[in-house]
């Protein structure tokens, strides 16, 4: 990416991030910072706006798996395990099941995006298994922001192509 494209893409992303965050703060959920997690996953995976619906579905799977982990923790605690042991065992079991399902039978479906599934699990833990509606809405906001930022990137890369450098002689 050229320096001009980087500058304008950065400004575009910053302005839209601030705009999304501004409007998000009128909602009662209080986890707007999650949108920036979405940006990291989206751009880190090298995705495109057409991938947004699949990412959203995968993120919702992550929320469900996070809740499943909490269910396992509770079950193991009721069986007499201490907090560390029940958490350890639930993470091993829950993560193994999640990965086997999403990388195996669901590996060629829209539910295959493990990085955002892990983000969903982590962000569910950040809310202690609560604020589920907030997680659902914020993932939608965050992934919409990703699509808008990508659109800006595409425009600026095309408008300001990488300059060809002269070979050193």
mmCIF file of C-alpha atoms in Angstrom:
data_model
loop_
_atom_site.group_PDB
_atom_site.id
_atom_site.type_symbol
_atom_site.label_atom_id
_atom_site.label_comp_id
_atom_site.label_asym_id
_atom_site.label_seq_id
_atom_site.Cartn_x
_atom_site.Cartn_y
_atom_site.Cartn_z
ATOM 1 C CA UNK A 1 0.000 0.000 0.000
ATOM 2 C CA UNK A 2 1.363 3.435 -0.873
ATOM 3 C CA UNK A 3 1.976 6.062 1.801
ATOM 4 C CA UNK A 4 -0.981 8.114 0.563
ATOM 5 C CA UNK A 5 -3.247 5.061 0.600
ATOM 6 C CA UNK A 6 -2.081 4.226 4.127
ATOM 7 C CA UNK A 7 -2.760 7.765 5.316
ATOM 8 C CA UNK A 8 -6.242 8.004 3.803
ATOM 9 C CA UNK A 9 -7.178 4.455 4.814
ATOM 10 C CA UNK A 10 -6.013 5.215 8.370
ATOM 11 C CA UNK A 11 -7.995 8.443 8.489
ATOM 12 C CA UNK A 12 -11.068 6.696 7.013
ATOM 13 C CA UNK A 13 -10.835 3.834 9.533
ATOM 14 C CA UNK A 14 -10.290 6.209 12.455
ATOM 15 C CA UNK A 15 -13.172 8.489 11.479
ATOM 16 C CA UNK A 16 -15.626 5.640 10.935
ATOM 17 C CA UNK A 17 -14.484 3.895 14.119
ATOM 18 C CA UNK A 18 -15.164 7.089 16.061
ATOM 19 C CA UNK A 19 -18.519 7.549 14.309
ATOM 20 C CA UNK A 20 -19.640 3.966 14.982
ATOM 21 C CA UNK A 21 -18.458 4.227 18.590
ATOM 22 C CA UNK A 22 -20.288 7.542 19.019
ATOM 23 C CA UNK A 23 -23.617 6.115 17.842
ATOM 24 C CA UNK A 24 -23.068 2.815 19.647
ATOM 25 C CA UNK A 25 -22.791 4.697 22.942
ATOM 26 C CA UNK A 26 -26.486 5.590 22.690
ATOM 27 C CA UNK A 27 -27.176 1.886 23.278
ATOM 28 C CA UNK A 28 -27.208 0.419 26.795
ATOM 29 C CA UNK A 29 -24.678 -2.395 26.276
ATOM 30 C CA UNK A 30 -21.394 -0.788 27.315
ATOM 31 C CA UNK A 31 -19.008 -2.978 25.324
ATOM 32 C CA UNK A 32 -18.253 -0.765 22.335
ATOM 33 C CA UNK A 33 -14.574 -1.617 22.617
ATOM 34 C CA UNK A 34 -15.509 -5.015 21.156
ATOM 35 C CA UNK A 35 -15.794 -3.379 17.736
ATOM 36 C CA UNK A 36 -12.017 -2.972 17.750
ATOM 37 C CA UNK A 37 -11.584 -6.689 18.450
ATOM 38 C CA UNK A 38 -13.679 -7.301 15.329
ATOM 39 C CA UNK A 39 -11.391 -5.016 13.305
ATOM 40 C CA UNK A 40 -8.331 -6.928 14.463
ATOM 41 C CA UNK A 41 -9.812 -10.308 13.580
ATOM 42 C CA UNK A 42 -11.234 -9.128 10.249
ATOM 43 C CA UNK A 43 -8.062 -7.509 8.958
ATOM 44 C CA UNK A 44 -5.842 -10.152 10.536
ATOM 45 C CA UNK A 45 -7.681 -12.844 8.591
ATOM 46 C CA UNK A 46 -7.482 -10.881 5.330
ATOM 47 C CA UNK A 47 -11.241 -11.051 4.793
ATOM 48 C CA UNK A 48 -13.549 -9.088 2.539
ATOM 49 C CA UNK A 49 -17.010 -7.556 3.126
ATOM 50 C CA UNK A 50 -18.646 -10.568 1.432
ATOM 51 C CA UNK A 51 -17.353 -12.634 4.392
ATOM 52 C CA UNK A 52 -19.214 -10.478 6.925
ATOM 53 C CA UNK A 53 -22.392 -12.630 7.197
ATOM 54 C CA UNK A 54 -20.323 -15.780 7.780
ATOM 55 C CA UNK A 55 -18.197 -13.955 10.358
ATOM 56 C CA UNK A 56 -21.300 -12.774 12.164
ATOM 57 C CA UNK A 57 -22.693 -16.314 12.295
ATOM 58 C CA UNK A 58 -19.326 -17.650 13.456
ATOM 59 C CA UNK A 59 -19.104 -14.967 16.156
ATOM 60 C CA UNK A 60 -22.524 -16.008 17.421
ATOM 61 C CA UNK A 61 -21.270 -19.595 17.564
ATOM 62 C CA UNK A 62 -18.428 -18.295 19.722
ATOM 63 C CA UNK A 63 -20.906 -16.724 22.129
ATOM 64 C CA UNK A 64 -22.790 -20.033 22.320
ATOM 65 C CA UNK A 65 -19.571 -21.953 22.965
ATOM 66 C CA UNK A 66 -18.597 -19.465 25.661
ATOM 67 C CA UNK A 67 -21.933 -20.107 27.358
ATOM 68 C CA UNK A 68 -21.321 -23.852 26.982
ATOM 69 C CA UNK A 69 -17.990 -23.403 28.781
ATOM 70 C CA UNK A 70 -19.783 -21.614 31.619
ATOM 71 C CA UNK A 71 -22.281 -24.487 31.775
ATOM 72 C CA UNK A 72 -19.419 -26.983 32.045
ATOM 73 C CA UNK A 73 -17.689 -24.913 34.730
ATOM 74 C CA UNK A 74 -20.914 -24.875 36.732
ATOM 75 C CA UNK A 75 -21.463 -28.605 36.230
ATOM 76 C CA UNK A 76 -17.934 -29.481 37.354
ATOM 77 C CA UNK A 77 -18.211 -27.144 40.345
ATOM 78 C CA UNK A 78 -21.439 -28.877 41.404
ATOM 79 C CA UNK A 79 -19.529 -32.158 41.168
ATOM 80 C CA UNK A 80 -17.140 -30.785 43.797
ATOM 81 C CA UNK A 81 -14.251 -29.506 41.678
ATOM 82 C CA UNK A 82 -12.606 -26.256 42.741
ATOM 83 C CA UNK A 83 -12.761 -23.208 40.462
ATOM 84 C CA UNK A 84 -9.371 -23.722 38.840
ATOM 85 C CA UNK A 85 -9.954 -27.408 38.071
ATOM 86 C CA UNK A 86 -13.481 -26.888 36.744
ATOM 87 C CA UNK A 87 -12.354 -23.984 34.557
ATOM 88 C CA UNK A 88 -9.337 -25.905 33.261
ATOM 89 C CA UNK A 89 -11.373 -28.982 32.397
ATOM 90 C CA UNK A 90 -14.204 -26.999 30.804
ATOM 91 C CA UNK A 91 -11.767 -25.100 28.581
ATOM 92 C CA UNK A 92 -10.043 -28.307 27.462
ATOM 93 C CA UNK A 93 -13.339 -30.073 26.736
ATOM 94 C CA UNK A 94 -15.177 -27.050 25.312
ATOM 95 C CA UNK A 95 -12.326 -25.950 23.060
ATOM 96 C CA UNK A 96 -11.696 -29.473 21.772
ATOM 97 C CA UNK A 97 -15.366 -29.949 20.890
ATOM 98 C CA UNK A 98 -15.604 -26.485 19.323
ATOM 99 C CA UNK A 99 -12.552 -26.943 17.141
ATOM 100 C CA UNK A 100 -13.436 -30.495 16.084
ATOM 101 C CA UNK A 101 -16.917 -29.391 15.003
ATOM 102 C CA UNK A 102 -16.018 -26.104 13.294
ATOM 103 C CA UNK A 103 -12.826 -27.308 11.608
ATOM 104 C CA UNK A 104 -14.334 -30.716 10.786
ATOM 105 C CA UNK A 105 -17.941 -31.061 9.632
ATOM 106 C CA UNK A 106 -18.513 -27.282 9.535
ATOM 107 C CA UNK A 107 -15.141 -26.554 7.916
ATOM 108 C CA UNK A 108 -16.645 -25.714 4.524
ATOM 109 C CA UNK A 109 -19.623 -23.768 5.828
ATOM 110 C CA UNK A 110 -20.103 -20.153 6.944
ATOM 111 C CA UNK A 111 -19.471 -21.396 10.511
ATOM 112 C CA UNK A 112 -15.787 -22.180 9.887
ATOM 113 C CA UNK A 113 -14.067 -18.971 11.049
ATOM 114 C CA UNK A 114 -12.215 -20.083 14.193
ATOM 115 C CA UNK A 115 -10.536 -16.729 14.998
ATOM 116 C CA UNK A 116 -13.900 -14.961 15.397
ATOM 117 C CA UNK A 117 -15.322 -18.014 17.204
ATOM 118 C CA UNK A 118 -12.478 -17.709 19.709
ATOM 119 C CA UNK A 119 -13.183 -13.973 19.944
ATOM 120 C CA UNK A 120 -16.831 -14.787 20.708
ATOM 121 C CA UNK A 121 -15.804 -17.190 23.470
ATOM 122 C CA UNK A 122 -13.330 -14.688 24.941
ATOM 123 C CA UNK A 123 -15.749 -11.785 24.816
ATOM 124 C CA UNK A 124 -18.448 -13.933 26.430
ATOM 125 C CA UNK A 125 -15.972 -14.603 29.237
ATOM 126 C CA UNK A 126 -15.238 -10.864 29.448
ATOM 127 C CA UNK A 127 -18.908 -10.392 30.310
ATOM 128 C CA UNK A 128 -18.951 -13.339 32.736
ATOM 129 C CA UNK A 129 -21.574 -15.077 30.595
ATOM 130 C CA UNK A 130 -23.965 -12.147 30.824
ATOM 131 C CA UNK A 131 -24.860 -9.220 28.516
ATOM 132 C CA UNK A 132 -25.550 -11.659 25.677
ATOM 133 C CA UNK A 133 -27.744 -9.219 23.756
ATOM 134 C CA UNK A 134 -24.941 -6.667 24.073
ATOM 135 C CA UNK A 135 -22.478 -9.158 22.615
ATOM 136 C CA UNK A 136 -24.817 -10.017 19.731
ATOM 137 C CA UNK A 137 -25.497 -6.373 18.850
ATOM 138 C CA UNK A 138 -21.883 -5.288 19.260
ATOM 139 C CA UNK A 139 -20.579 -8.050 17.008
ATOM 140 C CA UNK A 140 -23.035 -6.838 14.343
ATOM 141 C CA UNK A 141 -21.849 -3.227 14.782
ATOM 142 C CA UNK A 142 -18.199 -4.296 14.759
ATOM 143 C CA UNK A 143 -18.458 -6.398 11.623
ATOM 144 C CA UNK A 144 -20.425 -3.683 9.828
ATOM 145 C CA UNK A 145 -17.579 -1.323 10.760
ATOM 146 C CA UNK A 146 -15.119 -3.823 9.267
ATOM 147 C CA UNK A 147 -17.000 -3.840 5.963
ATOM 148 C CA UNK A 148 -17.052 -0.019 5.860
ATOM 149 C CA UNK A 149 -13.333 0.178 6.640
ATOM 150 C CA UNK A 150 -12.526 -2.395 3.964
ATOM 151 C CA UNK A 151 -14.523 -0.406 1.412
ATOM 152 C CA UNK A 152 -12.378 2.631 2.206
ATOM 153 C CA UNK A 153 -9.210 0.586 1.902
ATOM 154 C CA UNK A 154 -10.254 -0.659 -1.546
ATOM 155 C CA UNK A 155 -10.942 2.902 -2.732
ATOM 156 C CA UNK A 156 -7.655 4.314 -1.448
ATOM 157 C CA UNK A 157 -5.492 1.457 -2.722
ATOM 158 C CA UNK A 158 -6.991 1.960 -6.179
ATOM 159 C CA UNK A 159 -6.774 5.759 -6.051
ATOM 160 C CA UNK A 160 -3.209 5.828 -4.690
ATOM 161 C CA UNK A 161 -1.385 2.808 -6.136
ATOM 162 C CA UNK A 162 1.983 1.756 -4.842
ATOM 163 C CA UNK A 163 4.698 3.726 -6.590
ATOM 164 C CA UNK A 164 7.160 1.678 -8.628
ATOM 165 C CA UNK A 165 10.683 2.091 -7.330
ATOM 166 C CA UNK A 166 13.642 2.401 -9.646
ATOM 167 C CA UNK A 167 16.030 -0.551 -9.429
ATOM 168 C CA UNK A 168 19.209 0.271 -7.543
ATOM 169 C CA UNK A 169 22.008 0.669 -10.012
#
